[in-house]
Every structure is written in structure tokens, then in C-alpha cells.
GROMACS .gro file of C-alpha atoms in nm:
model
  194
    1UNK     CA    1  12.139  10.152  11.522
    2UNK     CA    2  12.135   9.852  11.781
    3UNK     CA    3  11.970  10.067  12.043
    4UNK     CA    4  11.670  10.132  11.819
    5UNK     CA    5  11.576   9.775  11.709
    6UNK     CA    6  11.392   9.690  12.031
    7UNK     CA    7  11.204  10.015  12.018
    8UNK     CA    8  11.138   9.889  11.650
    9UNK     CA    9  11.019   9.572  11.694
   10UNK     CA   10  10.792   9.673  12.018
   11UNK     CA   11  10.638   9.907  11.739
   12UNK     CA   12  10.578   9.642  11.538
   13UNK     CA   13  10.408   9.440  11.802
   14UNK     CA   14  10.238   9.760  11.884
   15UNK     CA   15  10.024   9.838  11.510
   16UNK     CA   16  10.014   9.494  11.384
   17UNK     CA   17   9.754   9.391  11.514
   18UNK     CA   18   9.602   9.695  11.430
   19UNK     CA   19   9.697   9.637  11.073
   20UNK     CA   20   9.533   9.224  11.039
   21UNK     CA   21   9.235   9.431  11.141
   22UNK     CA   22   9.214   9.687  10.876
   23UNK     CA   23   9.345   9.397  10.687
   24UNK     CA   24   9.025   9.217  10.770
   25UNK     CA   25   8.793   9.506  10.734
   26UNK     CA   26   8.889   9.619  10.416
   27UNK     CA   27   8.827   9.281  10.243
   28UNK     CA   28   8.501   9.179  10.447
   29UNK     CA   29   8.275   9.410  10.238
   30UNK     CA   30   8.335   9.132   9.962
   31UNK     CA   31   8.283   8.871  10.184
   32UNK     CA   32   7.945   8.984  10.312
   33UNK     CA   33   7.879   9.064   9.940
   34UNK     CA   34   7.943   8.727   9.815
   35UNK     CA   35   7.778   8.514  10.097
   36UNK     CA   36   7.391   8.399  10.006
   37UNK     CA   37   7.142   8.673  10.154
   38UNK     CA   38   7.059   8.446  10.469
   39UNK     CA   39   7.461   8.479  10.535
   40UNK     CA   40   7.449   8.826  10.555
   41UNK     CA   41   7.347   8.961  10.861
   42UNK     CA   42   7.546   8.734  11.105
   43UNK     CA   43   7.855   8.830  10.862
   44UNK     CA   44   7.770   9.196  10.913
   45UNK     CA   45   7.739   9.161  11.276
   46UNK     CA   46   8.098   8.940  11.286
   47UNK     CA   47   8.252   9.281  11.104
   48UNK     CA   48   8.077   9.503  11.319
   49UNK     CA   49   8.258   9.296  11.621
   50UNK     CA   50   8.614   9.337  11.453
   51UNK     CA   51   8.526   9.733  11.402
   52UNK     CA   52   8.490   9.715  11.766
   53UNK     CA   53   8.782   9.513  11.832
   54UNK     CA   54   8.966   9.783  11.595
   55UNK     CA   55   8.850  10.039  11.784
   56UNK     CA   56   8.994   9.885  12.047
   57UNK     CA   57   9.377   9.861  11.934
   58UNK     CA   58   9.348  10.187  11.807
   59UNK     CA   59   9.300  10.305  12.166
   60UNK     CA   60   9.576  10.112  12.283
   61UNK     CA   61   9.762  10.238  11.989
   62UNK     CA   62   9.713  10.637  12.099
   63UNK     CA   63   9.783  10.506  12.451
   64UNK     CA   64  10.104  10.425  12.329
   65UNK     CA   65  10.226  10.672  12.106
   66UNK     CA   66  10.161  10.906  12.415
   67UNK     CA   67  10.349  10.750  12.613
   68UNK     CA   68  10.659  10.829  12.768
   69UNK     CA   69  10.819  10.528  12.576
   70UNK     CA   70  10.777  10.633  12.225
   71UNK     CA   71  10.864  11.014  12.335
   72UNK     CA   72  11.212  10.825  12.402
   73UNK     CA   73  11.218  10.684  12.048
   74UNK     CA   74  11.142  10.981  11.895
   75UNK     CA   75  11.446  11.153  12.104
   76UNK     CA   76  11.677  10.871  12.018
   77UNK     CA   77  11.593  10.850  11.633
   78UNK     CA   78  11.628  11.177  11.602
   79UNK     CA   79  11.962  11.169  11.732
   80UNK     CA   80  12.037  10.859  11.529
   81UNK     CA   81  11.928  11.073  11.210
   82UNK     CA   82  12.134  11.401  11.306
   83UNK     CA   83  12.455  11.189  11.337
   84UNK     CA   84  12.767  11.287  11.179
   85UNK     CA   85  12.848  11.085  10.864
   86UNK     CA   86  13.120  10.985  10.666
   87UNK     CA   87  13.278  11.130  10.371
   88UNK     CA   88  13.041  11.019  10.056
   89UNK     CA   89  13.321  10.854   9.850
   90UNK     CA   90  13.446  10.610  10.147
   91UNK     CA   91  13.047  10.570  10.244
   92UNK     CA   92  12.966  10.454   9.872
   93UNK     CA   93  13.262  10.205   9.890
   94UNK     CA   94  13.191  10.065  10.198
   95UNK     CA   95  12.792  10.027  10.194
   96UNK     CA   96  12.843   9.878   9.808
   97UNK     CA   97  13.078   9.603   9.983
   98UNK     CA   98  12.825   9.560  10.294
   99UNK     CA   99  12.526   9.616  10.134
  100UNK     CA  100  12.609   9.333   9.861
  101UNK     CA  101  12.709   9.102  10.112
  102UNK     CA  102  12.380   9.158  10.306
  103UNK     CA  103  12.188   9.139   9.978
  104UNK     CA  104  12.333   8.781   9.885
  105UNK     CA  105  12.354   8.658  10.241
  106UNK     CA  106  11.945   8.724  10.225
  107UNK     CA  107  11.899   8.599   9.869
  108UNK     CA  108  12.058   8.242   9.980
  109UNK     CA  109  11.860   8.253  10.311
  110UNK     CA  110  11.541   8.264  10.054
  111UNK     CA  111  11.643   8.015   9.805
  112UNK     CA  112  11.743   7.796  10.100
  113UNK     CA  113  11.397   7.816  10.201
  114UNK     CA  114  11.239   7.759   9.859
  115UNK     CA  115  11.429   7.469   9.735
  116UNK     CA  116  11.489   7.294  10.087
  117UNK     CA  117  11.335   6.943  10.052
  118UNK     CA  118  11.231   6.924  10.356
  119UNK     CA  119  10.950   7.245  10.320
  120UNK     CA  120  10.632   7.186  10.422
  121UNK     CA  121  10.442   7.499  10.363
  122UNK     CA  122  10.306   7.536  10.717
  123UNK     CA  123  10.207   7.902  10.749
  124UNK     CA  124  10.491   8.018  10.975
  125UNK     CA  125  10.696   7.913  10.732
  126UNK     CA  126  10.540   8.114  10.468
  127UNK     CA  127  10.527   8.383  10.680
  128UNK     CA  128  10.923   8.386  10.749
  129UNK     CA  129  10.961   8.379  10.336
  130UNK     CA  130  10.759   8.680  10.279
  131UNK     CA  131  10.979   8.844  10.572
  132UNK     CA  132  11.277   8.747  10.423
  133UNK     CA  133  11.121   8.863  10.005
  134UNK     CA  134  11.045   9.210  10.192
  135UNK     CA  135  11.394   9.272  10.330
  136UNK     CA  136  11.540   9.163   9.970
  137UNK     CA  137  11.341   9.362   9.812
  138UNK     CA  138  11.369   9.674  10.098
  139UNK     CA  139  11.763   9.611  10.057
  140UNK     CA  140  11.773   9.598   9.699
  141UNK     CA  141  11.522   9.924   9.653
  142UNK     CA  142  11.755  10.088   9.915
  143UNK     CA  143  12.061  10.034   9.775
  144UNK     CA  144  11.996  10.030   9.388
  145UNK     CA  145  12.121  10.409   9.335
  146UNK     CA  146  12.457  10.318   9.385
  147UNK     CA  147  12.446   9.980   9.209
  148UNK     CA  148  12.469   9.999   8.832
  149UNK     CA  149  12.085   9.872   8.686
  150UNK     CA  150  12.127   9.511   8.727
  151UNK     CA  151  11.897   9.201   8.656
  152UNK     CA  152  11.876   9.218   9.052
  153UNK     CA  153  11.722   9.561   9.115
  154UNK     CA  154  11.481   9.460   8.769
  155UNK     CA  155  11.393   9.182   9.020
  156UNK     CA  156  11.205   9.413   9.251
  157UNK     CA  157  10.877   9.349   9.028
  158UNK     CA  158  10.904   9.038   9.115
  159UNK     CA  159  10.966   9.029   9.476
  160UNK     CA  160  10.669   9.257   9.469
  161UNK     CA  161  10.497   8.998   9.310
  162UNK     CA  162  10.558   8.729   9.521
  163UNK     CA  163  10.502   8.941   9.869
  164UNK     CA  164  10.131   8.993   9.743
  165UNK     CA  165  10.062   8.679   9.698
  166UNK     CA  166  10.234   8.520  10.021
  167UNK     CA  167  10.088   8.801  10.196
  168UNK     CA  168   9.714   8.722  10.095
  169UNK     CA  169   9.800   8.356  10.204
  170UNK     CA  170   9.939   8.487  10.525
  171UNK     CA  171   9.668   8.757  10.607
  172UNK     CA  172   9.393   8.472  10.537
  173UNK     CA  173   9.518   8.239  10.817
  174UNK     CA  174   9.557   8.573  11.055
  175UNK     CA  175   9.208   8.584  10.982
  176UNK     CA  176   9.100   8.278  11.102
  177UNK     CA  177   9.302   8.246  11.400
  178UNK     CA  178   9.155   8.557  11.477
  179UNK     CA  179   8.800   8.441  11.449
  180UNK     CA  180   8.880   8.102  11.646
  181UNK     CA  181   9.017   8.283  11.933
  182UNK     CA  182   8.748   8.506  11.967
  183UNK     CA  183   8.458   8.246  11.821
  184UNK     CA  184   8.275   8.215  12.173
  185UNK     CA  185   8.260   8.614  12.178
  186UNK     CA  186   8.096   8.650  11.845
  187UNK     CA  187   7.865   8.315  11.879
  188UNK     CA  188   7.733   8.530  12.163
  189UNK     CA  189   7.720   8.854  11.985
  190UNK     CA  190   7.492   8.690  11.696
  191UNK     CA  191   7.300   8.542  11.935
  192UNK     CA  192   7.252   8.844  12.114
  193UNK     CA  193   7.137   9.077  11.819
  194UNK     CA  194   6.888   8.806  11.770
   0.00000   0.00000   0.00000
């Protein structure tokens, strides 16, 4: 378990920027289609920039999962998947006791957040929330087979819910920061295909 996590989260570094790009590609068809006509070309050639920054990442992206690096994650979670468990009685007793305890120490951690007075709904923030809704909702989807049905695991909906929205919020400002970083590139693109 502990030895994976940094392989996991350099994974995660690894596709998601890769993913705010498909992200951004898949809803920029309605933004082109929604701008006025004289909008519409220098919008097309912005998406046509991102396609190429896409293309990009994706490179990197094969780069990496050919690399001697992810080889070594593949080796160790394989390992980590083959390893001997324990008896399913005992395992069912003691993931119920952990499992709860990891469920409500995540629940407070997310009303803590909601209801804290001092909130200000700066996007990191929101960002951390819908990090914190997605574990609940991974832990409580995990874990509900061995749970009797419960107003909790009838909360998934909801988490669901709430994910898609704080996700949309979070995805928009990825959006931006990723055309403000590379404004000066695509100023001179437009300018360019002029």
C-alpha cells in the first residue's frame, strides 16, 4: 500500500493535464457554437492550439508509460494484488470497523469545510471539497456491500451530484489559467493565421 502512493500520485500528475485538455476540447465545440460568427474563427484557431497542446501531453504521456518507471509500478501492483489475504470473516470485521472510521473521519473533514465560517470559496478551496466528496463517495461505493443499505450509501446520488457541479466550477477556472499562461502563444497564433 504505502509504497504505491507516490507511484500514484506521479500518475496523477502525469494524465491530468492531459485530462483539463480533453476537458477543454470536449466542451469548446459549444463555445465556438455559441460565440457571434465574427468570434468564430479566432475561437477555432484557440482549440486548434489546445489540440496541439494535447497532442503534446499525449506524447509525454506514451513517453511515460514506456518508461522504465511505470514498468516498476506495474511489477509492484501486481504484487500488491497477488498478496495473501486474510480469512473473509476477520477481513469483514475489521474493514467494517476501519472503513467506518475512515468514512466519518472524511464526512466531518467535509462538513468542516462547508459550514466553517470562515470559507471563502476561493477555487482551491473548492477544489479540495470536491477531492474530499470523491473519496466519500469512492469509500462509501467501496465499502457499501458489507454495510447494510443505509441513508449513507443512498447518499451516493448525491455526492454524485455535488462532484458535477464543483467539478464544472473547477474545470472552468483550469480553463482559464490555462489560457492566461499560454495567452502570448495564442495572441501570436491568431495573428499568425491572419
Amino acid at each position: 500500500g504505502p509504497l504505491l502512493k507516490p507511484h500514484l500520485r506521479w500518475l496523477n500528475r502525469l494524465t491530468g493535464t492531459r485530462r483539463d485538455l480533453d476537458v477543454y476540447l470536449d466542451h469548446f465545440p459549444e463555445i465556438v457554437h455559441s460565440a457571434s460568427p465574427a468570434n468564430r474563427t479566432p475561437l477555432q484557431q484557440i482549440c486548434e492550439f489546445v489540440a496541439t497542446e494535447r497532442r503534446l501531453e499525449q506524447d509525454r504521456l506514451v513517453k511515460a508509460l514506456n518508461s522504465d518507471r511505470y514498468a516498476k509500478f506495474k511489477r509492484d501492483w501486481s504484487r500488491f494484488l497477488s498478496a495473501p489475504t486474510i480469512a473473509p470473516a476477520a477481513a469483514n470485521r475489521g474493514i467494517m470497523k476501519s472503513s467506518g472510521a475512515s468514512i466519518w473521519k472524511t464526512y466531518k473533514r467535509i462538513r468542516k469545510q462547508i459550514c466553517s465560517p470562515d470559507i471563502t470559496h476561493e477555487i482551491d478551496e473548492l477544489h479540495t471539497l470536491r477531492k474530499d466528496c470523491k473519496k466519500l463517495r469512492y469509500q462509501v461505493e467501496a465499502f457499501a456491500p458489507i454495510y447494510p443499505k443505509t441513508p449513507l450509501t443512498n447518499a451516493v446520488g448525491e455526492l454524485k451530484h455535488l462532484q458535477d457541479i464543483l467539478g464544472a466550477v473547477c474545470d472552468n477556472s483550469v480553463q482559464q489559467r490555462f489560457l492566461l499562461r499560454r495567452q502570448s502563444h495564442i495572441l501570436q497564433r491568431v495573428r499568425d493565421a491572419e
